Tab-separated table of C-alpha atoms in Angstrom:
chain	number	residue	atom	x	y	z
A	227	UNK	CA	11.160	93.808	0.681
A	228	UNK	CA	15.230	94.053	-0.085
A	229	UNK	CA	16.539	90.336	0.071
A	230	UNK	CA	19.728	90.263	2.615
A	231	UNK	CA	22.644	89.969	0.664
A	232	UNK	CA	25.266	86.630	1.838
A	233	UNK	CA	27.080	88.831	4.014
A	234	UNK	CA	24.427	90.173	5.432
A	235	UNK	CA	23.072	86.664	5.986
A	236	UNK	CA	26.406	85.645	7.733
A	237	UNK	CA	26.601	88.160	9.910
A	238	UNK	CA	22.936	87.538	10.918
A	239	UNK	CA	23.540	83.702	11.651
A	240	UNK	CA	27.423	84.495	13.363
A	241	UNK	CA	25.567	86.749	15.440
A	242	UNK	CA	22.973	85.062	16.350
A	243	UNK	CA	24.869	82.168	16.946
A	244	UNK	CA	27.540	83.529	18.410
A	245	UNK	CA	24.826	84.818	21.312
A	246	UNK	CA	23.992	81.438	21.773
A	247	UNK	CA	26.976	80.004	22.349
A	248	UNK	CA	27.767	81.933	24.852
A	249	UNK	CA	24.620	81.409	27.005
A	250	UNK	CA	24.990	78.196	26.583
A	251	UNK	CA	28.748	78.224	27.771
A	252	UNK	CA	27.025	80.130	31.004
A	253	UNK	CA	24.506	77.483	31.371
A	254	UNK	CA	26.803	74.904	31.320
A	255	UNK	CA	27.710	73.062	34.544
A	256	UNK	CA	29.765	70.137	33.653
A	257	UNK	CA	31.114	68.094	36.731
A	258	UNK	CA	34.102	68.565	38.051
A	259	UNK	CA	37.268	67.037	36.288
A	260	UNK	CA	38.236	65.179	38.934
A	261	UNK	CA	35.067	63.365	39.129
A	262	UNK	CA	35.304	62.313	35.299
A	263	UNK	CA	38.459	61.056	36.152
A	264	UNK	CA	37.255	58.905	38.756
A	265	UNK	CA	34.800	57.977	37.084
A	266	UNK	CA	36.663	56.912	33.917
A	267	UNK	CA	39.005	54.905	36.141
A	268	UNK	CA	36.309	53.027	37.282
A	269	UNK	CA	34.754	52.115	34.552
A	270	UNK	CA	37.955	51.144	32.810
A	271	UNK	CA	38.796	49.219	36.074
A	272	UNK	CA	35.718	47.575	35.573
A	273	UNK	CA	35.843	46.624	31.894
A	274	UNK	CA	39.426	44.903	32.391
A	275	UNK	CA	37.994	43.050	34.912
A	276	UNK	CA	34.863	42.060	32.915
A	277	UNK	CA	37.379	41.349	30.298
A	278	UNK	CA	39.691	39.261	32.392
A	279	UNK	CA	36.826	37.456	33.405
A	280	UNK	CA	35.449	36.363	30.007
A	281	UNK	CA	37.193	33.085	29.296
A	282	UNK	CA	36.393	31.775	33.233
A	283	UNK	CA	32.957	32.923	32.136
A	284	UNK	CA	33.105	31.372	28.751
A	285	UNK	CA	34.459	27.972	30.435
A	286	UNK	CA	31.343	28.077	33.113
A	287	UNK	CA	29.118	28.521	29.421
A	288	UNK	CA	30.709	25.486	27.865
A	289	UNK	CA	30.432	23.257	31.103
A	290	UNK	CA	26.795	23.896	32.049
A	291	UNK	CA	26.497	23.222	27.669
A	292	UNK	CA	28.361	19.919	28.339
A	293	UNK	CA	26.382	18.601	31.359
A	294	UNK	CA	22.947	19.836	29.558
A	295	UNK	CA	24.135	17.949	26.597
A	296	UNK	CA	24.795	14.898	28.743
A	297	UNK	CA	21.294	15.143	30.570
A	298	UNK	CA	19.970	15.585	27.755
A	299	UNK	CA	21.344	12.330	26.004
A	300	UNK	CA	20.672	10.269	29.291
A	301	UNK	CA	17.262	11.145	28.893
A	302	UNK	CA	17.072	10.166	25.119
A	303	UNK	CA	18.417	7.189	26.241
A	304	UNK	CA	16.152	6.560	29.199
A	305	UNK	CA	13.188	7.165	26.723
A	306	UNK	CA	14.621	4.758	24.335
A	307	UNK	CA	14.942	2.043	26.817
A	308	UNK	CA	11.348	2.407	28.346
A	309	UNK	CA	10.318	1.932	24.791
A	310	UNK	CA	12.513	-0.658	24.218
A	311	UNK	CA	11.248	-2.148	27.378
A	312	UNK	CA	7.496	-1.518	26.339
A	313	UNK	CA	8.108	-3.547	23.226
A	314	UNK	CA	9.529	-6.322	25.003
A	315	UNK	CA	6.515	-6.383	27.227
A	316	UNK	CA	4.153	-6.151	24.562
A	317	UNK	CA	5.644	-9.141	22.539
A	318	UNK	CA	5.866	-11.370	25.732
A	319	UNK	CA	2.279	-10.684	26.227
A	320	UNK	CA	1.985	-11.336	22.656
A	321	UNK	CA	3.224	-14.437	22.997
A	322	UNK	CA	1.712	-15.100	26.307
A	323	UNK	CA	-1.697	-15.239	24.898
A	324	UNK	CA	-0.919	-16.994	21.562
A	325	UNK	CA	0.787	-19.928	23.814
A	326	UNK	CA	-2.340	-19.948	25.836
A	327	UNK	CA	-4.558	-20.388	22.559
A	328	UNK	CA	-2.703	-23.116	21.829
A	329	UNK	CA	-2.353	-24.640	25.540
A	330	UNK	CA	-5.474	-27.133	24.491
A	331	UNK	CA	-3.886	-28.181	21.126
A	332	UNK	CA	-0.717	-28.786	22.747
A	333	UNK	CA	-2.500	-30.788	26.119
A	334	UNK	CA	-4.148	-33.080	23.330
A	335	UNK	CA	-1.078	-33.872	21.521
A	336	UNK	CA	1.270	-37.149	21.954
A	337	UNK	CA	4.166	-35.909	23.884
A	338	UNK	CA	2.317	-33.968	26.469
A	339	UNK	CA	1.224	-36.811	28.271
A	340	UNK	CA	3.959	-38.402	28.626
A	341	UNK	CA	6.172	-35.580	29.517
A	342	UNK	CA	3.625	-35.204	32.326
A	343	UNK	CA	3.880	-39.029	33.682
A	344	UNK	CA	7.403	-38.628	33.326
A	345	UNK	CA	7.881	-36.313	35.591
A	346	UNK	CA	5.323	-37.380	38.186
A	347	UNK	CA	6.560	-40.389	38.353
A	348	UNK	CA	10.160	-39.226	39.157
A	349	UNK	CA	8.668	-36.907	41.918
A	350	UNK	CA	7.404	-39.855	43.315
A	351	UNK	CA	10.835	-41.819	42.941
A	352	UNK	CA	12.733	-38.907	44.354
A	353	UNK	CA	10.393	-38.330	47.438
A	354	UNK	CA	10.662	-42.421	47.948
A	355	UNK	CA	14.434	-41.642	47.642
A	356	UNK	CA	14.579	-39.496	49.985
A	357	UNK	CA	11.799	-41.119	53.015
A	358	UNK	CA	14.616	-44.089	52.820
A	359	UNK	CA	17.636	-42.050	53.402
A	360	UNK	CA	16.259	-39.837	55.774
A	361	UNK	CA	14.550	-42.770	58.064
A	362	UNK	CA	17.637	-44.590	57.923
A	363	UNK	CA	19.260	-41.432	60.002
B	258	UNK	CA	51.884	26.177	54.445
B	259	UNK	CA	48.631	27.887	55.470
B	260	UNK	CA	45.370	26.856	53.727
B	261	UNK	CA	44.496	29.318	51.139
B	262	UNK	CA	40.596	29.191	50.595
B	263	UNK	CA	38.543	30.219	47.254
B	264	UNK	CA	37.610	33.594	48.388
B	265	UNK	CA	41.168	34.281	49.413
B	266	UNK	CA	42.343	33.364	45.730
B	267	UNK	CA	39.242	35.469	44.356
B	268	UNK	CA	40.377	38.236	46.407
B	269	UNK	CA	44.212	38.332	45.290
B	270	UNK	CA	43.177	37.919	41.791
B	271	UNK	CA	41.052	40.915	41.946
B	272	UNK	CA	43.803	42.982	43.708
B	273	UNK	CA	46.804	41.570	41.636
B	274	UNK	CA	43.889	42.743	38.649
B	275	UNK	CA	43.264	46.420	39.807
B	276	UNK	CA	46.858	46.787	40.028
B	277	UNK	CA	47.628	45.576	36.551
B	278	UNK	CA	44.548	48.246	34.950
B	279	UNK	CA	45.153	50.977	37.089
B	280	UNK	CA	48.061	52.712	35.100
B	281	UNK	CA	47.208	51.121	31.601
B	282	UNK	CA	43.812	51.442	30.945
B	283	UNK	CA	43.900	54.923	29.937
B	284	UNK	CA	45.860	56.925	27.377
B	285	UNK	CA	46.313	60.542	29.391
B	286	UNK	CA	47.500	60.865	32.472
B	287	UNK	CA	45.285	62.580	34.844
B	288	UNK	CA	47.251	66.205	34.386
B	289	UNK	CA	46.804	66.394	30.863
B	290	UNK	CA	43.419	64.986	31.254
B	291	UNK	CA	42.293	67.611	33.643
B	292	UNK	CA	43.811	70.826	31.984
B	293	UNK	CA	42.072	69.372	28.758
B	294	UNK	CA	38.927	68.522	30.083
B	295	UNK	CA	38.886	72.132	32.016
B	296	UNK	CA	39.434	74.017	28.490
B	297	UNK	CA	36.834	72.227	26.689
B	298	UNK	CA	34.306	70.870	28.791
B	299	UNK	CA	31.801	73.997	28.752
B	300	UNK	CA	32.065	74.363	25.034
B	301	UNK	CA	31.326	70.383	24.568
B	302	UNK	CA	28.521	70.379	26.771
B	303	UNK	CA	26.817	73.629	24.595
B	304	UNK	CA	27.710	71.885	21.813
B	305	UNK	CA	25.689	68.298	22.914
B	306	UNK	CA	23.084	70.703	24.202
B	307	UNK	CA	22.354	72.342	21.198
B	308	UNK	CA	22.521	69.935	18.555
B	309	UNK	CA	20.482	67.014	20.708
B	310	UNK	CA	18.169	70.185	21.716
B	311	UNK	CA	18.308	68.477	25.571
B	312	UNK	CA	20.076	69.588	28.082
B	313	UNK	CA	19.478	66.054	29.927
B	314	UNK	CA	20.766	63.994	27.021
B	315	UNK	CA	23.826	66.651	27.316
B	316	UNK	CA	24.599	65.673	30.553
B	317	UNK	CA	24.587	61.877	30.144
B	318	UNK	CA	26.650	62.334	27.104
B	319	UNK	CA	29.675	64.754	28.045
B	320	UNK	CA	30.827	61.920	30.256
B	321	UNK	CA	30.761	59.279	28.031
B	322	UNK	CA	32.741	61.229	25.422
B	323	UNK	CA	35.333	61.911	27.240
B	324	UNK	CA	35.337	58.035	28.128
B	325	UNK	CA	35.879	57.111	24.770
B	326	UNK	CA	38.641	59.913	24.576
B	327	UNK	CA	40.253	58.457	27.465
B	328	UNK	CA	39.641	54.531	25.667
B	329	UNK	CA	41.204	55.483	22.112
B	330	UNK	CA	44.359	54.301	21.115
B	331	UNK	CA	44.659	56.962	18.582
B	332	UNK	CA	48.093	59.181	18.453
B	333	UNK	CA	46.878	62.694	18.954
B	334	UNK	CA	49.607	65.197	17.243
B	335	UNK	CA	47.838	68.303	18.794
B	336	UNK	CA	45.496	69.893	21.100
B	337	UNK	CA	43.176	70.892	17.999
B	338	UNK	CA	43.172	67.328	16.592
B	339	UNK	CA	42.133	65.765	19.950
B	340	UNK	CA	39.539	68.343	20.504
B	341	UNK	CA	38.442	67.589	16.994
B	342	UNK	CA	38.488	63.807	17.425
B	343	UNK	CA	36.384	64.468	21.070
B	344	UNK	CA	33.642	66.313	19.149
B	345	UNK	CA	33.313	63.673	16.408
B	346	UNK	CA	32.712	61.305	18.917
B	347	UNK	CA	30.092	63.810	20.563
B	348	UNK	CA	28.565	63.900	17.092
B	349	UNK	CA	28.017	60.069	16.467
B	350	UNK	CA	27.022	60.002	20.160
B	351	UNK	CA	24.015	62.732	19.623
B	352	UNK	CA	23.254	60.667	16.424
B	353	UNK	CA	23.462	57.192	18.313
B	354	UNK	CA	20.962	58.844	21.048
B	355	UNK	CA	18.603	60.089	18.271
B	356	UNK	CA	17.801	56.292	17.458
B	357	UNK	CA	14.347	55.114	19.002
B	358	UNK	CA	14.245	57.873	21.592
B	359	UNK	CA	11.857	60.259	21.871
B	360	UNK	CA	12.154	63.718	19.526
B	361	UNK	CA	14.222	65.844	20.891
B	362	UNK	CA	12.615	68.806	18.960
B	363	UNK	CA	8.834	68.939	18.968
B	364	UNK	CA	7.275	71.452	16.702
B	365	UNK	CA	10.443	73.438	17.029
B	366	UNK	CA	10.032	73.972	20.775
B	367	UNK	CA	12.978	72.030	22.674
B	368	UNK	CA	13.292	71.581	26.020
B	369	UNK	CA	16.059	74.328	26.819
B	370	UNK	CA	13.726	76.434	25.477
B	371	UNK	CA	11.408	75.249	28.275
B	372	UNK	CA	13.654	76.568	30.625
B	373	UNK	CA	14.825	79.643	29.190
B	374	UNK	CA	14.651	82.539	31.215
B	375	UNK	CA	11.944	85.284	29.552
B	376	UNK	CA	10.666	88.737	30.020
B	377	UNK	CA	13.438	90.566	28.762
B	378	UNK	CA	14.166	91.085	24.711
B	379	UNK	CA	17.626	89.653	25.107
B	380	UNK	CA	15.747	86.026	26.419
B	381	UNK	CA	12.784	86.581	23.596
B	382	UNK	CA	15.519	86.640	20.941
B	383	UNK	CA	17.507	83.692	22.138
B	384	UNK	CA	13.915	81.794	21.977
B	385	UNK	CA	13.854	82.831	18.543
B	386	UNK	CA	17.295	81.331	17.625
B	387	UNK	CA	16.376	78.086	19.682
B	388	UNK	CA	12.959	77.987	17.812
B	389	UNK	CA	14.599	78.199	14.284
B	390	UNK	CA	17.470	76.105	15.040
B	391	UNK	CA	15.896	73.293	16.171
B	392	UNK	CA	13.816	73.411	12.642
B	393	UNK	CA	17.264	72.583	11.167
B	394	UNK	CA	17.988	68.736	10.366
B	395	UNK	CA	20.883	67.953	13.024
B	396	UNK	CA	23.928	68.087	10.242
B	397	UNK	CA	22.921	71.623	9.752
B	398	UNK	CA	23.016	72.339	13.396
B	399	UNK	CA	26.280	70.815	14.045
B	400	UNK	CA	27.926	72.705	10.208
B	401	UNK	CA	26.639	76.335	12.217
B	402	UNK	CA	27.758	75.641	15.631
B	403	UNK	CA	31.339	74.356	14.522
B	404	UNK	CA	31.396	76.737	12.061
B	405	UNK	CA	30.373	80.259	14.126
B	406	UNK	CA	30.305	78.934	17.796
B	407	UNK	CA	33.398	76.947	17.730
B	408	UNK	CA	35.571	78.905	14.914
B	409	UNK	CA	36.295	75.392	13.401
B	410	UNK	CA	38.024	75.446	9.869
B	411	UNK	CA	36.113	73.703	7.073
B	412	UNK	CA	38.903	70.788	7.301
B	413	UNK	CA	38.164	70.249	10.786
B	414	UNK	CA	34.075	70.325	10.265
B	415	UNK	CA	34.353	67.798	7.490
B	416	UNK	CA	36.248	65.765	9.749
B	417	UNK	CA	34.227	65.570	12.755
B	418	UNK	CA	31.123	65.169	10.197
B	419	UNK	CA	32.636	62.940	8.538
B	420	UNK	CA	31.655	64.570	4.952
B	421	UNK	CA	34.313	65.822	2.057
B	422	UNK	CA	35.580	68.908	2.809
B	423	UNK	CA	35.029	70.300	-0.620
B	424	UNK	CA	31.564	69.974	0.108
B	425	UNK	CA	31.323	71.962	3.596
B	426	UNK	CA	31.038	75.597	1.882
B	427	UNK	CA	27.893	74.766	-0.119
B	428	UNK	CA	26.083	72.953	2.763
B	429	UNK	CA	27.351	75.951	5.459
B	430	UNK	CA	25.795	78.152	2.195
B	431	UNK	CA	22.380	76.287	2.732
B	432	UNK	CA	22.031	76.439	6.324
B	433	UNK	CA	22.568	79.835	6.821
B	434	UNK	CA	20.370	80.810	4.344
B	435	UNK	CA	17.655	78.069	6.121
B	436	UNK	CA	18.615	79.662	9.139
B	437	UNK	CA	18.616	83.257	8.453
B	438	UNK	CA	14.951	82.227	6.522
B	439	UNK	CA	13.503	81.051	9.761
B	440	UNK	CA	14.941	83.959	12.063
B	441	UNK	CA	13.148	86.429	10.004
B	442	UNK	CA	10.119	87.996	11.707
């Protein structure tokens, strides 16, 4: 079989080709011009305003970012103070009981007991006190 | 002084917007715009249809071409070097579409082909041209069309393929001699 020469081969491929493109030029039914045209004003309309709109966006971004931030550290805080709290509650109770343990070594001691009269007997010398001035009126 | 409320403000920004884009957003006017789109828009669209090998994917992309047309800031000296510029955008937009879609060619049957009328020899032979081009990698599609469907110089192929133009005779040289290959009987 004769191999085609390269001007034979061109003129097969233009040809071809060439039939081709102009089916597909009769197959083609692009819209109308006018409607592109709308269409691109549109869309360009659209893009300015979605461009115009960007830093009012990009403000609305960085506020909600600032008060999530801010919730955020009030609850960090919140957490640190129930712990701090927590703490303090544990230590009192700490405290609480080792007090108590000593309660009985403390009743048994030397100034207990006298604290204790004390202050009896000035509750008695008080509500005397106060029987006199009040019967007087 | 009346009381101007927030959607009154919202609504006169929005006007006092549409009336600062409507005349700048575009480079042509819509004359020019419409006498070019009218000469090339047929062409374009066999162009996108033949090199995707979709007649859908055609469609969605002859509008957006001549978007970005319409969007570029670029100083157009002539007619031929904005038609030029309008089908290198058509080209990176049939390669951008090509990315994680579906093949537009399946074992060489595409879906024009689908729809081509048959029965006659005229139809059978257009299948044949369909079938064999869409065995050609896309580059070689888009060399042939510019080259014999368009007219284009080699200048202006290398330029919308973005390739030297020292280089467009040898690869025209290898896809027509693919092409011719597969068109044999």
């Amino acid at each position: 079989m004769k191999t085609p020469t390269d001007a034979e081969i061109e003129a097969i491929v233009a040809e071809a080709i060439a039939a081709e493109a102009s089916c597909a030029h009769a197959e083609a039914q692009p819209p109308s011009s006018a409607i592109v045209w709308w269409r691109a004003q549109m869309r360009a309309r659209q893009e300015a305003a979605q461009f115009a709109e960007k830093p009012i966006t990009i403000v609305h971004a960085l506020s909600i970012a600032a008060g999530a931030g801010l919730m955020l550290s009030l609850v960090g805080y919140a957490v640190a103070g129930v712990k701090g709290l927590s703490a303090w509650a544990t230590a009192l109770w700490q405290s609480t009981a080792a007090a108590m343990t000593a309660l009985p070594a403390t009743l048994s001691g030397g100034w207990f007991p006298m604290m204790a009269t004390a202050m009896l007997i000035s509750a008695l010398v008080v509500s005397i006190a106060a029987y006199v001035i009040f019967a007087d009126e | 002084m009346a009381d101007v409320t927030y959607l009154d403000a919202r609504r006169l920004h929005v006007d006092a917007l549409d009336a600062e884009t409507a005349d700048v957003a575009l480079a042509m006017d819509e004359d020019a715009f419409r006498g070019f789109y009218d000469r090339t828009s047929r062409a374009l669209w066999g162009y996108l249809s033949r090199i995707s090998g979709d007649r859908q994917v055609a469609d969605d992309l002859l509008q957006e071409c001549y978007y970005r047309l319409l969007k570029s800031s670029v100083p157009f000296e002539s007619e031929a070097h904005r038609r030029n510029y309008l089908y290198r955008i058509a080209t990176n937009l049939v390669h951008d579409s090509r990315r994680g879609a579906r093949p537009l060619f399946v074992e060489g049957i595409d879906v024009a082909e689908v729809a081509a009328p048959r029965g006659t020899a005229d139809a059978e032979q257009r299948t044949d041209v369909r079938r064999a081009m869409g065995r050609l990698k896309p580059r070689e599609r888009a060399l042939l069309w510019l080259a014999y469907a368009q007219g284009s110089s080699h200048a202006e192929i290398a330029g919308v393929l973005g390739v030297k133009t020292g280089s467009i005779k040898l690869l025209l040289f290898r896809a027509r001699r693919k092409l011719a290959a597969l068109l044999q009987p």
